[in-house]
Short mmCIF file of C-alpha atoms and ligand atoms in Angstrom, two decimals:
data_model
loop_
_atom_site.label_atom_id
_atom_site.label_comp_id
_atom_site.label_asym_id
_atom_site.label_seq_id
_atom_site.Cartn_x
_atom_site.Cartn_y
_atom_site.Cartn_z
CA MET A 1 117.60 158.65 63.16
CA ARG A 2 118.24 158.13 66.73
CA ILE A 3 121.38 159.72 68.43
CA GLY A 4 122.45 158.70 72.06
CA VAL A 5 120.40 157.92 74.97
CA ARG A 6 119.68 160.95 77.12
CA LYS A 7 119.42 161.05 80.68
CA VAL A 8 117.33 163.77 81.90
CA GLY A 9 117.08 164.30 85.71
CA LYS A 10 114.84 166.80 87.66
CA SER A 11 115.99 167.85 91.05
CA ARG A 12 113.88 166.61 93.95
CA GLY A 13 113.00 170.22 94.53
CA SER A 14 111.02 170.56 91.16
CA TYR A 15 109.45 167.24 91.72
CA TYR A 16 108.08 168.34 94.86
CA SER A 17 106.34 171.54 93.35
CA ALA A 18 105.01 169.34 90.62
CA LEU A 19 103.53 167.17 93.26
CA LYS A 20 102.02 170.01 95.17
CA ARG A 21 100.25 171.31 91.93
CA ILE A 22 99.15 167.91 90.90
CA THR A 23 97.47 167.14 94.54
CA ARG A 24 95.93 170.70 94.35
CA VAL A 25 94.23 170.08 90.89
CA ALA A 26 93.34 166.23 92.17
CA ASN A 27 91.44 167.91 94.87
CA SER A 28 89.45 170.47 92.82
CA ALA A 29 86.19 170.39 91.67
CA ILE A 30 86.56 170.40 88.10
CA SER A 31 85.43 167.33 86.15
CA LEU A 32 87.47 163.86 85.78
CA ARG A 33 88.63 164.44 82.51
CA ARG A 34 89.91 167.93 83.34
CA ILE A 35 91.52 166.70 86.58
CA CYS A 36 93.27 164.09 84.73
CA ASN A 37 94.17 166.20 81.59
CA ALA A 38 95.79 168.51 84.29
CA ILE A 39 97.71 165.97 86.15
CA ALA A 40 98.98 164.56 82.67
CA LYS A 41 100.16 168.06 81.70
CA SER A 42 101.99 168.66 84.88
CA THR A 43 103.69 165.34 84.94
CA ALA A 44 104.87 165.61 81.29
CA LYS A 45 106.00 169.00 82.32
CA ALA A 46 107.94 168.11 85.34
CA MET A 47 109.73 165.19 83.70
CA GLN A 48 110.61 167.32 80.49
CA ALA A 49 108.46 164.70 78.33
CA ASN A 50 106.65 165.17 75.18
CA GLY A 51 103.46 163.36 76.07
CA CYS A 52 101.66 161.60 79.00
CA ARG A 53 98.46 159.40 79.22
CA ILE A 54 96.62 158.14 82.01
CA LEU A 55 94.32 155.16 81.50
CA SER A 56 91.82 153.23 83.36
CA LEU A 57 91.24 149.61 83.47
CA ASN A 58 87.87 148.55 82.38
CA SER A 59 85.89 146.51 85.12
CA GLN A 60 86.76 143.06 83.64
CA LYS A 61 90.55 144.16 83.30
CA GLU A 62 90.53 143.58 79.58
CA TYR A 63 91.00 147.32 77.84
CA LEU A 64 92.64 150.34 78.92
CA ILE A 65 90.67 153.34 78.46
CA THR A 66 92.24 156.98 78.06
CA VAL A 67 90.89 159.20 80.87
CA GLY A 68 93.50 162.10 80.51
CA THR A 69 96.34 163.18 78.16
CA HIS A 70 98.87 165.69 77.25
CA GLY A 71 100.98 166.28 74.30
CA LEU A 72 99.63 163.36 72.13
CA SER A 73 97.80 163.50 68.73
CA ASP A 74 94.20 162.66 68.33
CA LEU A 75 95.22 160.07 65.76
CA TYR A 76 97.66 158.42 68.24
CA LEU A 77 95.01 158.42 71.03
CA LYS A 78 92.51 156.77 68.65
CA LYS A 79 94.63 154.11 67.22
CA GLY A 80 92.41 151.58 68.82
CA PRO A 81 91.49 150.22 72.34
CA LEU A 82 94.58 148.75 74.19
CA ALA A 83 93.91 145.26 75.10
CA ALA A 84 95.35 144.96 78.86
CA HIS A 85 96.97 141.63 78.74
CA LYS A 86 98.89 142.56 75.34
CA SER A 87 99.68 146.06 76.21
CA LEU A 88 101.45 145.56 79.45
CA PRO A 89 101.09 142.38 81.81
CA ASP A 90 103.79 143.88 84.04
CA ILE A 91 101.11 146.68 84.94
CA LEU A 92 98.46 144.21 85.86
CA GLU A 93 101.10 142.78 88.19
CA GLY A 94 101.76 146.08 89.64
CA LYS A 95 105.27 146.70 88.06
CA ALA A 96 106.71 149.57 86.14
CA VAL A 97 107.19 148.92 82.45
CA PHE A 98 110.16 150.84 80.65
CA ILE A 99 110.35 150.67 76.76
CA ALA A 100 113.67 152.08 75.24
CA ASP A 101 112.48 151.88 71.67
CA ALA A 102 108.84 152.08 71.00
CA ALA A 103 109.47 151.30 67.40
CA THR A 104 111.20 147.62 67.97
CA ASP A 105 109.72 146.81 71.25
CA GLU A 106 107.13 143.92 70.80
CA ARG A 107 105.13 145.06 73.57
CA VAL A 108 104.05 148.11 71.82
CA GLN A 109 100.66 147.12 70.11
CA HIS A 110 100.90 150.09 67.60
CA PRO A 111 104.58 150.61 66.56
CA GLN A 112 104.00 152.25 63.20
CA MET A 113 101.44 154.60 65.18
CA ALA A 114 104.35 155.35 67.75
CA LEU A 115 106.78 156.04 65.07
CA ALA A 116 104.45 158.48 63.11
CA GLN A 117 103.86 160.07 66.61
CA GLY A 118 107.87 160.36 66.95
CA ILE A 119 107.58 158.51 70.01
CA SER A 120 110.89 156.71 71.30
CA SER A 121 110.75 155.78 75.00
CA ILE A 122 107.99 155.10 77.06
CA LEU A 123 107.64 154.84 81.01
CA GLY A 124 104.46 153.22 82.64
CA VAL A 125 103.75 152.70 86.08
CA PRO A 126 100.51 151.20 87.31
CA VAL A 127 97.63 152.72 89.23
CA LEU A 128 96.83 150.70 92.21
CA GLY A 129 93.80 150.66 94.05
CA LYS A 130 93.59 148.51 97.19
CA GLY A 131 96.86 146.63 95.72
CA HIS A 132 95.02 145.90 92.30
CA ALA A 133 95.96 147.59 89.05
CA ILE A 134 92.92 150.09 88.17
CA GLY A 135 94.82 151.97 85.61
CA GLU A 136 98.32 153.10 84.26
CA ILE A 137 100.16 156.27 83.75
CA ARG A 138 102.55 156.54 80.94
CA ILE A 139 105.22 158.95 79.90
CA TYR A 140 106.36 159.35 76.15
CA THR A 141 109.60 160.75 75.22
CA ARG A 142 110.91 161.71 71.46
CA GLU A 143 114.22 161.08 72.37
CA PRO A 144 115.44 157.88 73.61
CA ARG A 145 115.57 158.27 77.24
CA GLN A 146 116.86 156.49 80.48
CA PHE A 147 114.60 157.37 83.51
CA SER A 148 116.40 157.68 86.77
CA GLU A 149 115.20 156.40 89.92
CA ALA A 150 113.72 159.56 90.93
CA ASP A 151 111.93 159.64 87.68
CA LYS A 152 110.03 156.49 88.61
CA SER A 153 109.59 157.30 92.09
CA PHE A 154 107.97 160.62 90.91
CA LEU A 155 105.93 158.87 88.50
CA PHE A 156 104.65 156.18 91.06
CA SER A 157 103.76 159.07 93.43
CA VAL A 158 101.60 160.73 90.58
CA ALA A 159 100.08 157.30 89.99
CA ASN A 160 99.06 157.16 93.98
CA ILE A 161 97.38 160.49 93.41
CA CYS A 162 95.52 159.24 90.11
CA ALA A 163 94.38 156.02 92.22
CA VAL A 164 92.70 158.43 94.53
CA VAL A 165 91.32 160.41 91.83
CA PHE A 166 89.95 157.35 90.02
CA GLU A 167 88.47 155.97 93.32
CA ARG A 168 86.80 159.27 94.28
CA ALA A 169 84.99 159.66 90.92
CA GLU A 170 83.79 156.10 91.25
CA LEU A 171 82.57 156.53 94.37
CA HIS A 172 80.90 159.70 93.09
CA GLN A 173 79.42 157.36 90.25
CA LEU A 174 78.23 154.92 92.93
CA LEU A 175 76.64 157.45 95.06
CA GLU A 176 74.99 159.07 92.13
CA GLN A 177 73.67 155.79 91.13
CA ASP A 178 72.17 154.87 94.66
CA TYR A 179 70.43 158.12 94.87
CA LYS A 180 68.66 157.49 91.60
CA PRO A 181 65.28 155.79 92.56
CA SER A 182 65.46 153.57 89.91
CA GLU A 183 68.84 152.11 90.82
CA LYS A 184 68.43 151.90 94.62
CA ARG A 185 68.19 148.14 94.13
CA ARG A 186 71.82 147.93 93.25
CA LYS A 187 72.46 148.59 96.93
CA SER A 188 72.01 144.93 97.73
CA PRO A 189 75.35 143.67 98.51
CA GLN A 190 74.95 140.21 96.84
CA VAL A 191 74.30 142.08 93.60
CA PRO A 192 77.24 141.63 91.20
CA PRO A 193 79.03 144.93 91.41
CA VAL A 194 77.86 147.94 89.63
CA ARG A 195 80.04 148.68 86.24
CA THR A 196 83.10 150.69 87.89
CA THR A 197 84.90 151.61 84.44
CA LEU A 198 85.29 155.34 84.60
CA ARG A 199 83.79 156.95 81.60
CA PRO A 200 84.53 160.47 81.66
CA THR A 201 82.70 160.33 78.21
CA THR A 202 81.28 163.40 76.64
CA PHE A 203 79.18 162.44 73.73
CA ALA A 204 79.03 164.44 70.44
CA HIS A 205 75.02 163.74 70.26
CA PRO A 206 72.58 162.85 72.89
CA SER A 207 71.44 159.93 70.72
CA GLU A 208 74.75 158.48 71.48
CA GLU A 209 74.28 158.89 75.04
CA ASP A 210 70.88 157.08 74.66
CA PHE A 211 72.69 154.34 72.89
CA ALA A 212 75.33 153.91 75.29
CA LYS A 213 72.48 153.57 78.40
CA LEU A 214 71.13 150.74 76.05
CA LEU A 215 74.36 148.91 76.09
CA ASP A 216 74.83 149.48 79.68
CA PHE A 217 71.30 147.94 80.41
CA TYR A 218 72.42 144.75 78.55
CA CYS A 219 75.59 144.63 80.30
CA ILE A 220 77.56 145.09 76.81
CA GLU A 221 80.92 146.65 77.34
CA TRP A 222 81.46 149.78 74.98
CA LEU A 223 84.18 152.26 74.22
CA TYR A 224 83.48 155.42 72.78
CA GLU A 225 85.28 156.55 69.46
CA PRO A 226 88.28 154.56 70.52
CA ARG A 227 89.86 154.15 66.95
CA SER A 228 90.22 156.58 64.06
CA PHE A 229 90.75 154.78 60.61
CA PRO A 230 92.74 156.80 57.87
CA LEU A 231 90.77 156.61 54.79
CA ARG A 232 92.66 158.56 52.21
CA TRP A 233 95.95 159.98 51.92
CA LYS A 234 97.40 163.12 50.39
CA GLY A 235 100.99 163.51 49.53
CA GLY A 236 101.90 161.15 52.58
CA ARG A 237 99.56 162.96 54.75
CA ILE A 238 96.18 161.71 56.16
CA ALA A 239 93.56 163.61 54.27
CA GLU A 240 90.49 161.68 55.66
CA MET A 241 89.66 159.43 58.53
CA PHE A 242 86.73 157.65 59.94
CA THR A 243 86.30 157.45 63.64
CA PRO A 244 83.22 154.99 64.33
CA ASP A 245 80.95 156.01 67.23
CA PHE A 246 81.33 152.83 69.27
CA TYR A 247 83.30 149.95 69.88
CA LEU A 248 81.94 146.68 71.53
CA PRO A 249 84.99 144.46 72.62
CA GLU A 250 82.97 141.55 73.37
CA LEU A 251 81.70 141.45 70.01
CA ASP A 252 84.59 142.89 68.12
CA LEU A 253 81.99 145.11 66.49
CA TYR A 254 82.42 148.91 65.53
CA ILE A 255 78.84 150.90 65.37
CA GLU A 256 78.27 154.07 63.70
CA LEU A 257 75.07 155.73 64.40
CA THR A 258 73.43 157.80 61.67
CA THR A 259 70.66 159.50 63.43
CA LEU A 260 71.54 162.74 61.32
CA LYS A 261 70.09 163.74 58.50
CA GLN A 262 69.44 161.26 55.51
CA ASN A 263 71.90 163.01 53.14
CA LEU A 264 74.63 162.35 55.83
CA LEU A 265 73.85 158.68 55.64
CA THR A 266 74.77 158.61 52.14
CA GLU A 267 78.29 160.02 53.07
CA LYS A 268 78.75 157.57 56.11
CA ASN A 269 77.85 154.83 53.53
CA ARG A 270 80.36 155.87 51.27
CA LYS A 271 82.95 155.97 54.27
CA ARG A 272 82.09 152.35 55.61
CA ARG A 273 82.40 150.95 52.09
CA ARG A 274 86.01 152.66 51.73
CA LEU A 275 86.68 151.42 55.49
CA LYS A 276 85.55 147.84 54.29
CA GLU A 277 88.05 147.89 51.44
CA LEU A 278 90.88 149.22 53.27
CA TYR A 279 90.39 147.23 56.45
CA PRO A 280 88.24 144.04 55.45
CA GLU A 281 88.70 142.54 58.90
CA VAL A 282 87.25 145.41 60.65
CA ASN A 283 83.31 144.32 61.68
CA ILE A 284 81.32 147.60 61.54
CA LYS A 285 77.56 148.26 61.31
CA LEU A 286 75.73 151.41 60.57
CA LEU A 287 72.52 152.06 62.64
CA ASN A 288 70.30 154.58 60.96
CA LYS A 289 67.91 156.81 62.27
CA ASN A 290 64.87 154.51 62.15
CA ASP A 291 66.15 151.50 63.12
CA PHE A 292 67.84 153.33 66.28
CA LEU A 293 64.53 154.75 67.15
CA LYS A 294 62.82 151.45 66.99
CA LEU A 295 65.35 149.58 68.74
CA LEU A 296 65.09 152.14 71.65
CA ALA A 297 61.12 151.72 71.26
CA LYS A 298 61.65 147.95 71.66
CA TYR A 299 63.04 148.69 75.15
CA GLY A 300 60.57 151.55 75.98
CA TYR A 301 62.74 154.63 75.18
CA GLY A 302 62.97 157.34 72.83
CA PRO A 303 60.00 158.92 70.61
CA LEU A 304 58.65 155.79 69.24
CA GLY A 305 58.83 153.91 72.92
CA THR A 306 55.63 153.25 74.76
CA ALA A 307 56.55 150.95 77.53
CA LYS A 308 59.80 149.58 79.46
CA VAL A 309 60.82 145.87 78.56
CA GLU A 310 57.81 144.25 79.95
CA GLY A 311 58.60 142.52 83.15
CA ILE A 312 62.24 142.91 83.16
CA ASP A 313 63.69 144.96 85.94
CA ARG A 314 67.22 144.99 84.88
CA VAL A 315 69.71 142.62 83.08
CA LEU A 316 72.08 140.45 85.64
CA TYR A 317 74.15 138.77 82.92
CA SER A 318 74.57 139.47 79.34
CA HIS A 319 74.68 137.08 76.70
CA ALA A 320 78.36 137.47 76.43
CA GLN A 321 78.90 137.22 80.17
CA ILE A 322 77.32 133.89 80.39
CA GLN A 323 78.90 132.58 77.22
CA ARG A 324 82.42 133.12 78.80
CA ARG A 325 81.46 131.79 82.13
CA VAL A 326 80.10 128.65 80.36
CA ARG A 327 83.35 128.27 78.24
CA THR A 328 84.97 128.71 81.68
CA LEU A 329 82.94 125.73 83.41
CA ALA A 330 83.48 123.58 80.35
CA ARG A 331 87.29 124.05 80.27
CA ARG A 332 87.26 122.97 84.13
CA ILE A 333 84.96 120.12 83.61
CA SER A 334 86.89 118.57 80.42
CA ARG A 335 90.18 118.99 82.35
CA ASP A 336 89.01 116.94 85.54
CA TYR A 337 87.02 114.32 83.53
CA ALA A 338 90.00 114.22 81.03
CA GLY A 339 90.03 110.45 79.69
CA GLN A 340 86.84 109.71 80.85
CA ARG A 341 83.22 109.88 79.26
CA LEU A 342 80.60 111.79 80.82
CA MET A 343 76.84 111.28 81.00
CA LEU A 344 75.16 114.54 81.38
CA VAL A 345 71.66 114.66 83.13
CA GLY A 346 69.57 117.87 82.87
CA VAL A 347 66.04 118.54 84.71
CA LEU A 348 63.79 120.05 81.95
CA LYS A 349 62.93 122.57 80.83
CA GLY A 350 65.10 125.35 82.54
CA VAL A 351 68.22 123.85 81.66
CA VAL A 352 67.90 123.64 77.98
CA CYS A 353 70.03 126.58 76.97
CA PHE A 354 72.75 125.90 79.64
CA MET A 355 72.74 122.21 78.55
CA ALA A 356 73.15 123.15 74.92
CA ASP A 357 75.97 125.47 75.41
CA LEU A 358 77.91 123.59 77.82
CA MET A 359 78.07 120.25 76.19
CA GLN A 360 79.13 121.95 72.92
CA GLN A 361 82.28 123.36 74.78
CA LEU A 362 83.25 120.14 76.34
CA SER A 363 85.95 118.37 74.89
CA LEU A 364 84.84 114.81 75.99
CA PRO A 365 82.94 112.00 74.81
CA VAL A 366 79.32 112.84 76.54
CA THR A 367 75.99 111.36 76.54
CA LEU A 368 72.97 113.23 77.16
CA ASP A 369 69.53 112.60 79.31
CA PHE A 370 66.88 114.49 80.47
CA MET A 371 64.40 114.04 83.49
CA ALA A 372 61.31 115.92 84.37
CA ILE A 373 59.70 116.15 87.75
CA SER A 374 56.49 117.59 89.26
CA TYR A 375 56.82 121.01 90.99
CA TYR A 376 55.10 122.24 93.92
CA GLY A 377 52.01 124.15 92.89
CA GLY A 378 51.24 121.62 90.29
CA GLU A 379 48.91 118.61 90.06
CA ASP A 380 50.77 116.48 92.29
CA GLN A 381 50.38 116.12 96.25
CA VAL A 382 54.30 115.38 96.48
CA VAL A 383 57.36 115.57 94.11
CA LYS A 384 57.48 112.86 91.42
CA ILE A 385 59.66 112.08 88.71
CA THR A 386 57.52 112.68 85.78
CA ARG A 387 60.14 111.74 83.10
CA ASP A 388 63.23 109.29 84.02
CA VAL A 389 66.46 109.02 82.31
CA ASP A 390 66.20 106.77 79.20
CA SER A 391 69.59 104.96 79.77
CA SER A 392 71.03 103.17 82.67
CA ILE A 393 73.29 105.23 84.80
CA THR A 394 74.87 102.57 86.78
CA GLY A 395 78.45 102.65 86.59
CA GLN A 396 78.56 105.97 84.55
CA HIS A 397 80.08 109.19 85.53
CA VAL A 398 76.93 111.29 85.85
CA MET A 399 76.88 115.05 86.11
CA MET A 400 73.76 116.78 86.96
CA VAL A 401 73.38 119.75 84.99
CA GLU A 402 71.03 122.41 86.64
CA ASP A 403 69.83 125.78 85.66
CA ILE A 404 69.36 127.05 89.13
CA VAL A 405 69.70 125.82 92.60
CA ASP A 406 67.71 127.50 94.90
CA THR A 407 66.39 125.90 98.55
CA GLY A 408 68.02 122.88 97.36
CA MET A 409 65.13 120.81 97.54
CA THR A 410 64.89 119.75 94.12
CA LEU A 411 68.50 118.82 93.63
CA ASN A 412 68.46 116.84 96.92
CA TYR A 413 65.51 114.74 95.66
CA ILE A 414 67.15 113.99 92.28
CA LEU A 415 70.44 113.18 93.70
CA GLY A 416 68.72 110.85 96.17
CA HIS A 417 66.94 109.25 93.03
CA LEU A 418 70.19 108.96 90.93
CA SER A 419 72.64 107.63 93.48
CA ALA A 420 70.31 104.89 94.19
CA HIS A 421 71.33 103.46 90.68
CA ASN A 422 74.83 103.28 91.70
CA PRO A 423 76.60 105.54 89.35
CA ALA A 424 80.44 105.35 89.34
CA SER A 425 80.38 109.17 90.27
CA LEU A 426 77.90 111.85 90.28
CA ARG A 427 78.65 115.64 90.39
CA VAL A 428 76.53 118.64 89.99
CA CYS A 429 76.91 121.84 87.81
CA THR A 430 74.57 124.60 88.07
CA LEU A 431 74.73 127.85 86.22
CA LEU A 432 73.28 129.95 88.81
CA ASP A 433 73.47 129.35 92.86
CA LYS A 434 70.86 131.38 94.83
CA ARG A 435 72.97 130.41 98.00
CA ALA A 436 70.99 132.90 100.08
CA ARG A 437 67.91 130.83 100.26
CA ARG A 438 69.48 127.49 100.64
CA LEU A 439 67.61 125.26 102.89
CA ILE A 440 69.21 121.84 102.01
CA ASP A 441 73.00 121.85 102.02
CA VAL A 442 73.56 120.14 98.72
CA PRO A 443 77.04 119.72 97.16
CA LEU A 444 77.75 122.01 94.18
CA ASP A 445 80.84 120.86 92.18
CA TYR A 446 80.60 123.59 89.47
CA VAL A 447 79.02 126.84 89.83
CA GLY A 448 78.40 129.31 87.19
CA PHE A 449 77.19 132.61 88.92
CA GLU A 450 76.36 132.90 92.63
CA ILE A 451 73.11 135.28 92.37
CA PRO A 452 71.16 137.39 94.88
CA ASP A 453 67.94 136.44 96.29
CA GLU A 454 65.64 137.66 93.25
CA PHE A 455 63.69 136.01 90.83
CA VAL A 456 65.62 135.45 87.35
CA VAL A 457 64.38 134.70 84.13
CA GLY A 458 65.78 134.16 80.60
CA TYR A 459 68.41 131.78 79.02
CA GLY A 460 65.92 128.94 79.68
CA LEU A 461 64.67 130.28 83.00
CA ASP A 462 60.76 131.06 82.88
CA TYR A 463 58.11 132.73 84.65
CA LYS A 464 54.66 131.10 84.06
CA GLY A 465 56.08 129.55 81.01
CA GLU A 466 57.43 132.84 79.20
CA TYR A 467 60.75 134.47 79.04
CA ARG A 468 62.83 131.61 78.30
CA ASN A 469 63.77 132.64 75.15
CA LEU A 470 65.43 135.82 76.26
CA PRO A 471 69.34 135.49 75.57
CA PHE A 472 70.35 137.19 78.68
CA ILE A 473 69.38 136.41 82.39
CA GLY A 474 67.19 139.08 83.88
CA ILE A 475 65.35 140.16 87.29
CA LEU A 476 61.92 140.09 87.21
CA HIS A 477 59.90 143.24 88.67
CA PRO A 478 59.29 141.79 92.14
CA GLU A 479 55.81 143.17 91.95
CA LEU A 480 55.10 140.55 88.92
CA ILE A 481 55.71 137.45 91.01
CA LYS A 482 52.66 136.55 92.88
CA GLY A 483 53.90 133.82 95.25
CA ASN A 484 55.09 130.80 93.63
CA ALA A 485 58.02 130.12 91.02
CA PRO A 486 57.06 127.83 88.81
CA ARG A 487 59.37 125.66 86.71
P1 LIG B 1 65.05 124.79 94.66
O1 LIG B 1 64.22 125.52 95.54
O2 LIG B 1 64.41 123.34 94.63
O3 LIG B 1 66.47 124.73 94.53
O4 LIG B 1 64.45 125.07 92.98
C1 LIG B 1 63.57 124.78 92.48
C2 LIG B 1 63.15 125.31 91.30
O5 LIG B 1 62.63 126.49 91.44
C3 LIG B 1 64.47 125.43 90.09
O6 LIG B 1 64.95 124.30 89.52
C4 LIG B 1 63.84 126.42 89.09
O7 LIG B 1 63.32 125.84 88.16
C5 LIG B 1 63.04 127.22 89.84
N1 LIG B 1 63.45 128.38 90.54
C6 LIG B 1 63.97 128.87 91.53
N2 LIG B 1 64.63 130.10 91.58
C7 LIG B 1 64.05 130.80 90.43
C8 LIG B 1 64.45 131.67 89.67
O8 LIG B 1 64.88 132.77 90.32
N3 LIG B 1 63.90 132.02 88.44
C9 LIG B 1 63.38 131.00 87.86
N4 LIG B 1 62.60 131.17 86.74
N5 LIG B 1 62.84 129.62 88.25
C10 LIG B 1 63.55 129.51 89.49
#
């Protein structure tokens, strides 16, 4: 039962001493997690609160990941990843959020867990880096509480200190990456930013770290042990729980590695079955030792591995990232052409994957046609159309769909050819734009990704006829490219 709302105030002096302590710890040489835990503890103590949690937003601003806590149970912390947009949209906009009653407030994502933890009021303020939300700090109280202006201003000051801590840790990570020889290529300013999510993760087992590296290689977002599922109760208390090792938010998939002894596999299988009974909506996969080693070996790692992914230097865009971008492009095109019929024209063969995915996402009546052209270095002395569109484009709204625009010479030639047939309109949608190499200024109306000056393969793009079937776009080892870039 709740009794009256308490106003707890701290004097400016004691907040001042707390800030002194917090800045000292922020500037210490201990690990990020220990710094954040110490800040959470001092903050909770200074504000006479029962708990404090410091969260970092992932690089896509989709999830909040706990980087430091004080006074909250493991079960509460592992209640599942917090989707940022659902959790606290105000935080993303840089505003403070006050929740008077966590049990009834709709913004609380796991109210029953808050109730079990005995949380009544929550105050959250954004951690802002260069004016944008990069995280959040939250204060939890057991008794209903109104926070004073002094409380809020103190928490904002702590959030500012957290921002410096985050950015310093991020810089540290970047520097480390820059100084690893294999990562030097990431210095190129045009390469998409390195993943900057703070991950102060200590893994329980080295194989988990290997698995995390593999996920990173494929640009697959992951969270380590973000959620515990109660499996058995005894007298109203939880008697057994299951905490899967990884959660992959983009795939909504939990993964449990069973790289330990085979007899543990039986136990994990039992837990997984129980989890499926109790939480049928949860998607979980067990990866056993042999499968895991084979998986690592496929990419050249681990005891069974012999070589690296042949030819691929690194993944530029994962399948999930491509799919997301294609959906966004399709939404824009569908909106721009609403009420009209559109003719999609692609140049074979690199465009096949992009064309197939894009057209399925368009909510318009579309027709489809393909062209093929000779390329430099082939049999023909000059560029020529080796296959023209089957149907007439005169009076049609035509969209040229391209896999990649590099110098712009191919597209310039094709646009010239198509516009001579007087379409009602002619626009261009390209998945990749290698703008740095542009020689002819061709107009691009829809662009998926602007990419660095590197030779890419996968998702339809080839090198000497190979790699088209890779589900991601990767950068080919520069040594492999000897001169030309065939279609
Ligand atoms: P353009 O230089 O005329 O804009 O592009 C010509 C063609 O070169 C593209 O359509 C594409 O087939 C090929 N190309 C350009 N850059 C790349 C690349 O990074 N990877 C692959 N696989 N093909 C490329």
